[in-house]
């Protein structure tokens, strides 16, 4: 080799090694070690060298991730070792783990006197299984599972996944097949759909289908634009120990090695001794499921000892040593019976699909929001349609998509009414707004009901026992027209209501009496001023000290309050500019509602004024929104990304790159307990 070429080869090898290492830190560890610009510079230098010395090009070069030709179809690949499926535990209750353990113990010939069996518990990703084949440490082929015997060659597309190593360290065996799942994170999926919408193109149905579609793209340049990721969880063919291949005693050890070789392995992989630990894992992951950044449909239990796995073997193409324990599906099919329009407290009209009852996400769902006119139009949901409904965690169920092929011939598109379906007032959609609003204000009984429920809720003025059924009756019977009417209720009026026993009426009057002693922030929040949530109400109360000061504040004065921006300030001024709102306040005071008033607090007196926080991951008891509200009420600013200016990062489970960055920058990290302790400190 000429000297110049030798020099280029050395330079190329060094650049590739650096780029591989930094890609691993960036894509797998989520902790970049160098700025993106520096990575790009090295990448370009490598591209220039490879262009000048085409003989030094190599398929494992980082420059070769994208750039393959458009294919006319996928070649079929026969798997060296069949890709088995996994048995699903039929018992979906926690006891399913017990059934699996009992089977394994029986098949191993263990009695009650024998020790507990060790398992590995893992997540069951809702993605696509693939087999990655490495020869002499270089990725040579990637194939889908197919029918388990043969799959499709998707090597070009798999190369575009930054998380998948193109080259392995020197201690990797001559032949290594890694199995795992290609998936798409939910936030990446949402972002992708936003981009599709912005381009006026069709949106995708769910992360799994999108990942599957991307893997089967004939043009790798398109696949490269889809944010796919990978988790490794097993092996296919591997050089055997007698030919110098690795020796592993356990599945856990194998996963650790894969991790060391650069493969992403989910952080939730755990060893578990006996059925009790598996049951606990199942419950813990169920609680965590909705806060994971990707979809899972269950957990997987595997015997940890590889020798015992071999001993148990397989039955009808499923290993006896593993089982998938599923959670209730979060998406199901059902039909749309009607589309109603509901009116909220602030007059917002929300189209809601009335559904044939369907069990999804662990509950029976009969309503699913269509959010607003644009969403309803985008999804084009029609009465009679078969739709995919999703319910994840406590999130309101939503219609994800329509099965167009099942649409009935005469199904009519939904149109948003231009009058309020409850009071008949005009419904208007202002420019730049997504929602139609009823202009009826408190003339609209739907708004009145919602306003009363908002006022009476636990976090506001709290009138125990005043629920939606009762409010409905009180408003429909014309007994309660405004908030102060609540405090004018007597036993007689209540006794005339349906299903109202004397005792219940008495309890309600007592609850109303009790609610009169409240606090300023609760009262302000309870008024239901648009854009004024609990945290803002607290900030207003702390800043102004007295209700009259809030009512008479100008926009400029309101803008001095932490947490109050121009939209909120305008909303508050507009609310108190209306005589009937001031009248409601005066009448409530006249009815005996009272709270302690204080002196306005100077802004700097807020305990966390001037401090910037970032919240990441899921906290054990507080939602991120609640933590944010608490911090803002204490004067802190809550930012979205970590920088040198961040004072604290509050980190919960599944905290990712933000936590890494905080640690790299030396920013103080708090858990939820630390946050609560800080908030409780008398002076910070
Ligand atoms: N985490 C994990 N998912 N998953 C799926 N492990 C795992 N193993 C599988 C499958 C189908 O199969 C092997 C047990 C053969």
XYZ file of C-alpha atoms and ligand atoms in Angstrom:
699
model
C 0.000 0.000 0.000
C 1.470 3.446 -0.915
C 2.487 5.542 2.095
C -0.218 8.142 1.451
C -2.899 5.439 1.386
C -1.461 3.918 4.572
C -1.678 7.295 6.283
C -5.254 7.724 5.088
C -6.123 4.218 6.323
C -4.785 5.050 9.801
C -6.681 8.328 9.848
C -9.864 6.648 8.627
C -9.607 3.916 11.261
C -9.153 6.506 14.024
C -12.079 8.608 12.800
C -14.348 5.566 12.542
C -13.436 4.447 16.052
C -14.156 7.936 17.432
C -17.426 8.225 15.544
C -18.561 4.746 16.683
C -17.788 5.641 20.274
C -19.577 9.000 20.116
C -22.575 7.503 18.302
C -22.876 4.997 21.181
C -22.803 7.801 23.754
C -25.316 9.802 21.746
C -27.812 7.145 20.673
C -27.552 4.442 23.311
C -26.405 6.164 26.496
C -28.289 9.386 25.662
C -25.261 11.284 26.925
C -23.309 12.975 24.129
C -19.677 13.607 25.006
C -18.937 16.112 22.265
C -20.983 18.877 20.640
C -22.971 17.890 17.545
C -20.854 20.266 15.438
C -17.686 18.394 16.417
C -19.297 15.065 15.495
C -20.369 16.526 12.132
C -16.861 17.815 11.507
C -15.314 14.374 12.089
C -18.033 12.772 9.988
C -17.321 15.112 7.084
C -13.584 14.535 7.374
C -14.220 10.797 7.128
C -16.525 11.264 4.143
C -13.858 13.344 2.371
C -11.165 10.726 3.031
C -13.398 7.862 1.893
C -14.226 9.784 -1.297
C -10.523 10.312 -1.994
C -9.665 6.665 -1.229
C -12.636 4.579 -2.446
C -10.605 1.408 -1.894
C -10.756 2.112 1.866
C -14.565 2.230 1.991
C -16.170 -0.341 4.249
C -19.771 -1.293 5.058
C -19.157 -0.826 8.799
C -18.173 2.812 8.368
C -20.484 5.313 10.103
C -20.811 7.028 6.703
C -22.572 3.931 5.382
C -25.626 4.146 7.658
C -27.591 5.932 4.949
C -26.871 5.770 1.282
C -28.002 2.342 0.141
C -29.861 2.097 -3.158
C -33.663 2.018 -3.413
C -34.710 -1.642 -3.497
C -37.323 -3.263 -5.686
C -38.257 -5.698 -2.939
C -36.857 -7.464 0.116
C -34.817 -10.629 -0.250
C -35.843 -13.562 1.900
C -33.424 -14.624 4.638
C -33.423 -18.058 6.203
C -32.659 -17.762 9.933
C -29.632 -19.803 11.027
C -31.507 -20.483 14.275
C -35.321 -20.230 14.067
C -36.824 -17.141 15.685
C -39.217 -18.697 18.148
C -42.343 -17.120 19.421
C -43.072 -16.781 23.097
C -45.883 -18.406 24.967
C -48.430 -15.988 26.416
C -49.553 -16.648 29.955
C -53.315 -16.920 29.738
C -53.851 -15.804 33.324
C -53.578 -12.005 33.009
C -53.746 -11.493 36.782
C -50.562 -11.227 38.832
C -51.026 -14.921 39.631
C -49.981 -15.668 36.027
C -46.387 -15.456 37.242
C -47.175 -18.105 39.832
C -48.554 -20.424 37.158
C -45.350 -20.027 35.109
C -43.112 -20.657 38.116
C -45.144 -23.734 39.078
C -44.770 -25.146 35.545
C -41.032 -24.504 35.442
C -40.519 -26.114 38.863
C -42.548 -29.114 37.846
C -40.653 -29.567 34.593
C -37.328 -29.209 36.418
C -38.522 -31.868 38.866
C -38.274 -29.536 41.862
C -40.268 -30.055 45.042
C -41.391 -27.520 47.636
C -38.289 -28.281 49.654
C -36.031 -27.124 46.804
C -34.803 -23.527 46.657
C -36.475 -20.755 44.679
C -35.754 -20.568 40.943
C -33.998 -17.490 39.573
C -35.611 -15.694 36.638
C -34.938 -12.607 34.588
C -37.891 -10.256 34.175
C -37.964 -7.937 31.164
C -40.305 -5.619 29.316
C -42.294 -6.919 26.372
C -41.877 -4.180 23.792
C -44.638 -3.373 21.343
C -42.400 -3.314 18.303
C -40.959 -5.667 15.712
C -38.572 -8.525 16.363
C -35.394 -8.489 14.294
C -32.251 -10.587 14.046
C -28.927 -8.766 13.607
C -26.075 -10.870 12.254
C -22.459 -9.893 12.854
C -19.543 -11.672 11.216
C -16.028 -10.852 12.373
C -17.611 -8.052 14.411
C -19.267 -6.342 11.422
C -23.048 -6.057 10.891
C -23.646 -8.080 7.738
C -27.366 -8.741 7.812
C -30.563 -7.721 9.559
C -33.780 -9.638 9.075
C -37.343 -9.456 10.309
C -38.821 -12.421 12.151
C -41.164 -13.367 9.297
C -42.619 -16.795 9.965
C -39.793 -17.642 12.354
C -37.970 -19.760 9.753
C -37.355 -17.017 7.194
C -37.734 -13.275 7.317
C -37.041 -10.280 5.113
C -33.628 -8.741 4.615
C -33.929 -5.228 6.058
C -30.187 -4.620 6.479
C -30.177 -1.277 4.643
C -32.903 0.141 6.837
C -31.466 -1.264 10.048
C -28.139 0.404 9.276
C -29.882 3.775 9.573
C -30.630 3.183 13.281
C -27.958 5.075 15.155
C -28.479 2.817 18.190
C -27.420 -0.334 16.362
C -23.661 -0.871 16.289
C -22.222 -1.417 12.829
C -19.019 -2.827 14.330
C -18.454 -4.667 17.608
C -15.465 -4.555 19.953
C -12.621 -7.022 19.365
C -13.763 -9.487 22.036
C -17.017 -10.206 20.136
C -17.177 -13.719 18.598
C -16.661 -14.491 14.912
C -20.403 -15.050 14.460
C -22.958 -13.333 16.633
C -26.676 -12.901 16.088
C -28.442 -10.475 18.407
C -32.204 -10.517 18.697
C -34.395 -7.760 19.901
C -37.129 -5.333 19.070
C -37.202 -2.278 16.831
C -39.628 0.294 18.190
C -40.531 3.968 18.142
C -40.811 6.155 21.229
C -44.173 7.816 21.760
C -42.729 11.350 21.760
C -40.858 10.664 18.508
C -44.093 9.298 17.054
C -46.020 12.441 18.074
C -43.301 14.642 16.599
C -43.352 12.667 13.369
C -47.108 13.094 13.112
C -46.784 16.823 13.763
C -44.349 17.024 10.860
C -46.750 15.040 8.689
C -49.571 17.400 9.599
C -47.404 20.439 8.876
C -46.661 18.978 5.448
C -50.365 18.212 4.933
C -49.559 14.502 4.697
C -51.286 11.482 6.182
C -50.567 10.863 9.849
C -49.524 7.493 11.262
C -51.759 5.321 13.422
C -49.513 4.216 16.260
C -45.800 3.825 17.030
C -45.757 0.097 16.307
C -47.315 0.320 12.839
C -45.101 3.272 12.022
C -41.988 1.344 13.041
C -43.132 -1.642 10.981
C -43.790 0.580 7.956
C -40.405 2.253 8.301
C -38.544 -1.067 8.454
C -40.283 -2.155 5.276
C -39.414 1.011 3.349
C -37.710 0.168 0.099
C -35.940 3.513 0.142
C -33.492 3.577 3.073
C -33.385 7.386 2.909
C -37.038 7.413 4.034
C -36.366 4.834 6.744
C -33.519 7.057 7.969
C -36.017 9.864 8.613
C -38.089 7.680 10.942
C -36.884 7.825 14.538
C -36.505 4.083 15.146
C -34.792 2.548 18.162
C -33.775 -0.888 19.302
C -33.615 -2.999 22.466
C -31.654 -6.254 22.547
C -33.045 -9.213 24.527
C -31.581 -12.442 23.186
C -29.321 -14.407 20.883
C -29.581 -16.290 17.618
C -26.545 -18.069 16.215
C -23.290 -17.560 18.096
C -19.814 -19.086 17.740
C -19.810 -21.979 20.256
C -17.343 -22.021 23.185
C -15.400 -24.939 21.680
C -14.621 -22.693 18.687
C -13.569 -19.806 20.882
C -17.031 -18.328 21.382
C -18.154 -16.741 24.648
C -19.239 -18.750 27.687
C -22.239 -17.420 29.569
C -23.811 -19.074 32.579
C -26.930 -16.965 32.680
C -29.261 -14.912 30.512
C -28.601 -11.888 32.729
C -24.867 -12.187 32.139
C -25.504 -12.453 28.393
C -27.541 -9.240 28.438
C -24.780 -7.443 30.347
C -22.283 -8.529 27.667
C -24.560 -7.283 24.894
C -24.757 -3.986 26.722
C -20.962 -3.831 26.971
C -20.728 -4.491 23.257
C -22.825 -1.410 22.593
C -26.375 -2.753 22.286
C -29.188 -0.915 24.053
C -30.650 -3.127 26.797
C -33.683 -1.806 28.701
C -32.812 -0.546 32.175
C -35.832 -2.403 33.610
C -34.219 -5.847 33.189
C -34.116 -7.452 36.640
C -33.205 -10.757 38.247
C -36.083 -12.133 40.294
C -35.956 -15.003 42.753
C -39.175 -17.001 42.772
C -42.782 -16.209 41.812
C -43.286 -13.505 44.459
C -40.594 -11.328 42.913
C -42.077 -11.854 39.444
C -45.501 -10.795 40.739
C -43.962 -7.677 42.276
C -42.196 -6.895 38.978
C -45.466 -7.312 37.052
C -47.217 -4.871 39.411
C -44.357 -2.359 39.422
C -44.126 -2.243 35.641
C -47.929 -1.998 35.349
C -47.778 1.146 37.496
C -44.916 2.481 35.397
C -46.342 1.502 32.026
C -47.859 4.827 31.051
C -44.841 6.828 32.087
C -42.460 4.742 29.978
C -41.473 6.634 26.851
C -42.431 3.671 24.646
C -45.305 1.195 24.406
C -45.100 -2.223 26.025
C -47.793 -4.853 25.977
C -46.577 -6.874 28.919
C -43.541 -8.296 30.653
C -41.470 -11.398 29.910
C -40.113 -13.880 32.427
C -37.184 -16.126 31.520
C -35.276 -18.766 33.422
C -31.943 -17.135 34.191
C -29.694 -20.223 34.061
C -28.794 -21.060 30.456
C -28.083 -24.673 31.472
C -31.622 -24.980 32.855
C -33.009 -23.310 29.722
C -31.305 -26.034 27.646
C -32.688 -28.682 29.985
C -36.275 -27.464 29.515
C -36.001 -26.916 25.751
C -38.999 -26.168 23.543
C -42.491 -27.287 22.828
C -44.138 -26.537 19.470
C -41.756 -23.694 18.609
C -42.076 -21.977 21.976
C -39.457 -22.221 24.712
C -40.625 -23.811 27.945
C -38.297 -21.501 29.870
C -39.973 -18.200 28.968
C -43.406 -16.665 29.047
C -45.002 -13.334 28.116
C -47.326 -11.957 30.757
C -49.510 -9.350 29.095
C -51.301 -6.265 30.349
C -54.769 -5.241 29.171
C -54.627 -3.859 25.640
C -54.623 -0.054 25.445
C -56.191 -0.001 21.999
C -59.367 -1.759 20.858
C -61.863 -1.574 18.034
C -65.430 -0.400 18.521
C -68.169 1.468 16.642
C -69.316 5.063 16.888
C -72.965 5.286 17.919
C -73.209 9.080 17.886
C -71.132 12.235 18.045
C -72.247 14.615 20.781
C -70.983 18.086 21.493
C -70.329 18.852 25.156
C -70.076 22.325 26.646
C -67.394 22.998 29.229
C -67.078 25.543 32.032
C -65.540 28.181 29.822
C -68.015 27.477 27.023
C -65.625 25.305 25.057
C -67.454 22.916 22.722
C -65.912 19.451 22.618
C -67.046 16.808 20.119
C -67.305 13.470 21.892
C -67.762 10.106 20.177
C -70.360 7.925 21.914
C -69.112 4.370 21.524
C -70.447 0.872 21.714
C -69.041 -0.170 25.137
C -65.541 -1.605 24.803
C -63.102 -2.925 27.415
C -59.817 -1.098 26.889
C -56.934 -0.165 29.188
C -58.627 -2.084 31.993
C -62.007 -0.264 31.979
C -65.190 -0.160 29.915
C -65.162 2.906 27.697
C -68.298 4.469 26.176
C -67.053 7.990 25.347
C -63.952 9.196 23.577
C -62.975 12.774 23.003
C -62.445 14.108 19.494
C -60.853 17.223 21.059
C -61.968 19.935 18.610
C -63.174 20.673 15.112
C -59.766 20.296 13.454
C -59.051 16.975 15.158
C -62.516 15.648 14.331
C -62.064 16.692 10.728
C -58.532 15.313 10.531
C -59.630 11.929 11.830
C -62.874 12.170 9.857
C -64.811 10.140 12.408
C -68.412 9.495 11.352
C -71.406 7.893 13.034
C -71.360 4.163 12.239
C -67.565 4.057 11.782
C -65.391 1.314 13.217
C -62.642 3.080 15.124
C -59.499 2.350 17.122
C -59.943 3.640 20.682
C -56.973 4.174 22.954
C -57.024 4.492 26.710
C -53.668 4.638 28.467
C -53.549 5.220 32.220
C -55.771 8.008 33.446
C -55.680 9.844 30.163
C -59.125 10.532 28.636
C -59.897 7.845 26.033
C -59.458 9.014 22.465
C -60.292 7.876 18.977
C -56.970 7.146 17.326
C -58.135 6.328 13.809
C -60.958 5.119 11.616
C -60.990 1.834 9.708
C -61.862 3.373 6.357
C -62.576 0.003 4.742
C -65.412 -0.606 7.208
C -67.229 2.685 6.641
C -70.940 2.398 5.907
C -71.975 3.837 2.555
C -74.064 6.794 3.725
C -71.968 7.891 6.722
C -72.068 11.687 6.979
C -69.016 13.783 7.884
C -69.223 15.477 11.285
C -69.694 19.234 11.295
C -69.242 21.455 14.312
C -72.465 23.301 15.252
C -72.373 27.077 15.074
C -74.805 27.395 17.947
C -74.463 26.026 21.464
C -76.247 22.653 21.647
C -77.361 23.456 25.216
C -78.515 27.101 25.238
C -78.715 27.938 21.535
C -76.396 30.963 21.809
C -73.966 31.556 18.978
C -70.812 29.441 19.122
C -67.737 31.215 17.804
C -64.265 30.148 16.901
C -61.868 33.030 17.208
C -58.951 33.418 14.892
C -55.929 31.436 16.020
C -58.053 29.341 18.413
C -58.736 25.634 18.020
C -62.040 25.675 19.905
C -65.543 26.883 19.340
C -67.010 28.564 22.402
C -70.573 29.162 23.405
C -71.101 32.898 23.857
C -73.939 32.376 26.336
C -71.735 32.744 29.428
C -73.625 32.021 32.630
C -76.891 32.199 30.680
C -75.869 28.774 29.352
C -76.935 26.110 31.841
C -74.073 23.815 30.792
C -71.525 26.497 31.639
C -73.344 27.253 34.870
C -73.239 23.606 35.931
C -69.567 23.344 35.166
C -68.834 26.643 36.908
C -70.586 25.408 40.067
C -68.788 22.071 39.982
C -65.481 23.876 39.516
C -66.197 26.180 42.467
C -67.286 23.285 44.705
C -64.388 20.945 43.900
C -61.962 19.802 46.565
C -59.094 21.963 45.316
C -61.275 25.103 45.257
C -63.872 26.142 47.841
C -64.803 22.506 48.506
C -68.441 21.784 49.101
C -68.460 18.145 50.083
C -71.222 16.099 48.454
C -72.032 18.608 45.718
C -71.500 16.330 42.721
C -72.590 16.507 39.093
C -75.970 14.771 39.534
C -77.020 17.185 42.250
C -75.756 20.248 40.390
C -77.635 19.082 37.331
C -80.867 18.909 39.310
C -80.304 22.250 41.048
C -79.607 24.059 37.784
C -82.286 22.295 35.732
C -84.906 23.015 38.395
C -83.879 26.699 38.264
C -83.040 26.708 41.984
C -79.404 27.658 41.474
C -78.616 30.211 38.804
C -75.455 31.746 40.203
C -72.823 30.708 42.731
C -74.326 32.774 45.579
C -77.643 30.921 45.086
C -75.881 27.871 46.574
C -75.634 29.672 49.902
C -79.312 30.628 49.805
C -80.467 27.011 49.615
C -82.744 25.851 52.359
C -84.029 22.446 53.484
C -87.357 22.986 51.720
C -85.862 23.523 48.278
C -83.537 20.569 48.667
C -86.225 18.232 49.949
C -88.163 18.714 46.715
C -85.326 17.289 44.649
C -85.359 13.726 43.364
C -83.766 11.127 45.625
C -82.768 13.722 48.237
C -83.189 12.317 51.708
C -83.458 14.711 54.681
C -80.120 13.556 55.952
C -78.399 14.251 52.618
C -80.002 17.698 52.441
C -78.822 18.442 55.965
C -75.312 17.234 55.113
C -75.186 19.470 52.062
C -76.247 22.524 54.045
C -73.566 21.746 56.604
C -70.969 21.329 53.867
C -71.986 24.693 52.401
C -71.695 26.290 55.807
C -68.242 24.763 56.294
C -67.076 25.938 52.874
C -67.638 29.561 53.844
C -64.380 29.537 55.743
C -61.902 29.300 52.885
C -58.594 30.750 51.714
C -57.907 33.473 49.177
C -56.165 31.204 46.627
C -58.979 28.636 46.805
C -61.575 31.354 46.316
C -59.739 32.920 43.366
C -59.234 29.514 41.750
C -62.892 28.642 42.393
C -64.121 31.689 40.444
C -63.116 29.829 37.307
C -61.307 32.663 35.561
C -60.006 31.340 32.262
C -56.288 30.444 32.391
C -56.160 30.833 36.188
C -55.234 27.442 37.600
C -54.386 26.598 41.176
C -50.771 27.699 40.926
C -51.672 31.056 39.379
C -54.339 31.619 42.017
C -51.728 30.975 44.708
C -49.252 33.286 43.018
C -51.896 36.036 42.767
C -52.898 35.649 46.407
C -49.299 35.735 47.545
C -48.440 38.725 45.406
C -51.451 40.919 46.137
C -52.462 39.622 49.544
C -56.070 40.857 49.141
C -58.921 40.086 46.776
C -59.703 43.737 46.053
C -56.129 44.289 44.959
C -56.428 41.403 42.487
C -59.802 42.619 41.231
C -58.494 46.132 40.647
C -55.063 45.260 39.276
C -54.100 46.512 35.845
C -52.578 44.255 33.218
C -49.170 45.782 33.909
C -49.502 45.094 37.643
C -50.631 41.524 36.990
C -47.648 40.948 34.748
C -45.403 41.526 37.751
C -46.692 38.288 39.273
C -44.570 35.176 38.772
C -46.454 32.757 36.544
C -48.629 35.463 34.957
C -48.088 36.227 31.279
C -50.004 38.522 28.923
C -52.786 36.008 28.148
C -53.474 35.318 31.821
C -53.266 39.004 32.733
C -55.759 39.931 30.023
C -58.090 37.142 31.098
C -58.108 38.339 34.729
C -58.688 41.981 33.796
C -61.490 40.985 31.399
C -63.137 38.809 34.056
C -63.252 41.551 36.685
C -64.238 44.189 34.127
C -67.602 42.467 33.865
C -70.097 43.843 36.349
C -71.863 40.512 36.848
C -68.628 38.807 37.917
C -67.944 41.539 40.490
C -71.537 41.168 41.635
C -71.028 37.410 42.169
C -67.948 38.127 44.297
C -69.798 40.710 46.387
C -72.770 38.438 46.920
C -70.532 35.549 47.973
C -68.875 37.820 50.517
C -72.307 38.941 51.658
C -73.306 35.273 52.050
C -70.494 34.898 54.556
C -67.564 33.526 52.536
C -64.398 34.661 54.185
C -60.679 34.141 54.173
C -57.679 35.652 55.783
C -56.201 38.546 53.862
C -52.597 39.565 54.127
C -50.100 42.120 53.041
C -48.818 41.970 49.506
C -45.580 39.990 49.471
C -42.620 41.536 47.720
C -41.675 39.291 44.836
C -38.238 38.481 46.104
C -39.755 37.145 49.334
C -40.852 34.026 47.459
C -38.638 31.244 48.761
C -37.425 30.005 45.379
C -37.515 33.298 43.462
C -34.729 33.454 40.895
C -34.104 29.692 40.912
C -34.505 27.599 37.769
C -35.637 23.984 37.914
C -35.963 21.221 35.328
C -38.246 18.248 36.015
C -37.515 14.931 34.324
C -38.763 11.359 34.602
C -41.808 10.285 36.565
C -41.991 11.153 40.239
C -43.458 8.630 42.663
C -46.499 10.644 43.811
C -46.587 14.047 42.091
C -47.345 14.475 38.420
C -44.841 16.686 36.618
C -47.562 19.338 36.318
C -48.162 19.269 40.077
C -44.439 19.556 40.810
C -44.262 22.475 38.373
C -47.185 24.221 40.039
C -45.630 23.821 43.479
C -42.330 25.196 42.269
C -43.886 28.114 40.451
C -45.998 28.971 43.445
C -42.748 29.169 45.408
C -41.383 31.629 42.852
C -39.182 29.238 40.882
C -38.972 29.103 37.121
C -39.439 25.666 35.544
C -37.523 25.216 32.300
C -37.651 22.463 29.687
C -33.951 21.810 29.217
C -30.862 21.649 31.387
C -28.149 24.263 31.021
C -25.470 25.850 33.163
C -28.149 28.256 34.394
C -30.227 25.416 35.889
C -30.120 25.398 39.681
C -31.802 22.034 40.295
C -32.947 19.026 38.307
C -35.821 17.087 39.883
C -35.456 13.520 38.618
C -37.848 10.593 38.845
C -37.939 7.123 37.319
C -36.916 6.846 33.662
C -35.083 10.178 33.788
C -33.005 10.158 30.636
C -30.609 12.568 28.990
C -31.618 15.532 31.144
C -30.361 13.767 34.245
C -27.142 12.788 32.486
C -26.637 16.355 31.390
C -27.293 17.654 34.914
C -24.675 15.277 36.248
C -22.216 16.249 33.523
C -22.728 19.962 34.333
C -22.638 19.405 38.090
C -26.229 20.672 38.566
C -27.814 19.642 41.878
C -30.221 16.711 41.456
C -33.227 16.192 43.738
C -35.665 13.313 43.989
C -39.297 13.983 44.947
C -38.547 13.755 48.664
C -35.702 16.252 48.227
C -37.986 18.603 46.330
C -40.674 18.459 49.017
C -38.060 19.024 51.706
C -36.751 22.064 49.829
C -40.260 23.465 49.448
C -40.881 22.933 53.144
C -37.740 24.781 54.224
C -38.584 28.090 55.877
C -35.945 29.984 53.889
C -34.123 28.884 50.776
N -37.949 -8.866 26.377
C -38.257 -9.863 25.530
N -39.186 -9.778 24.615
N -39.203 -10.962 23.972
C -39.978 -11.404 22.955
N -37.672 -11.072 25.506
C -38.257 -11.785 24.541
N -38.053 -13.042 24.120
C -38.796 -13.505 23.117
C -39.768 -12.693 22.505
C -40.588 -13.221 21.384
O -38.645 -14.762 22.666
C -37.686 -15.656 23.244
C -38.075 -16.085 24.622
C -37.611 -16.810 22.309
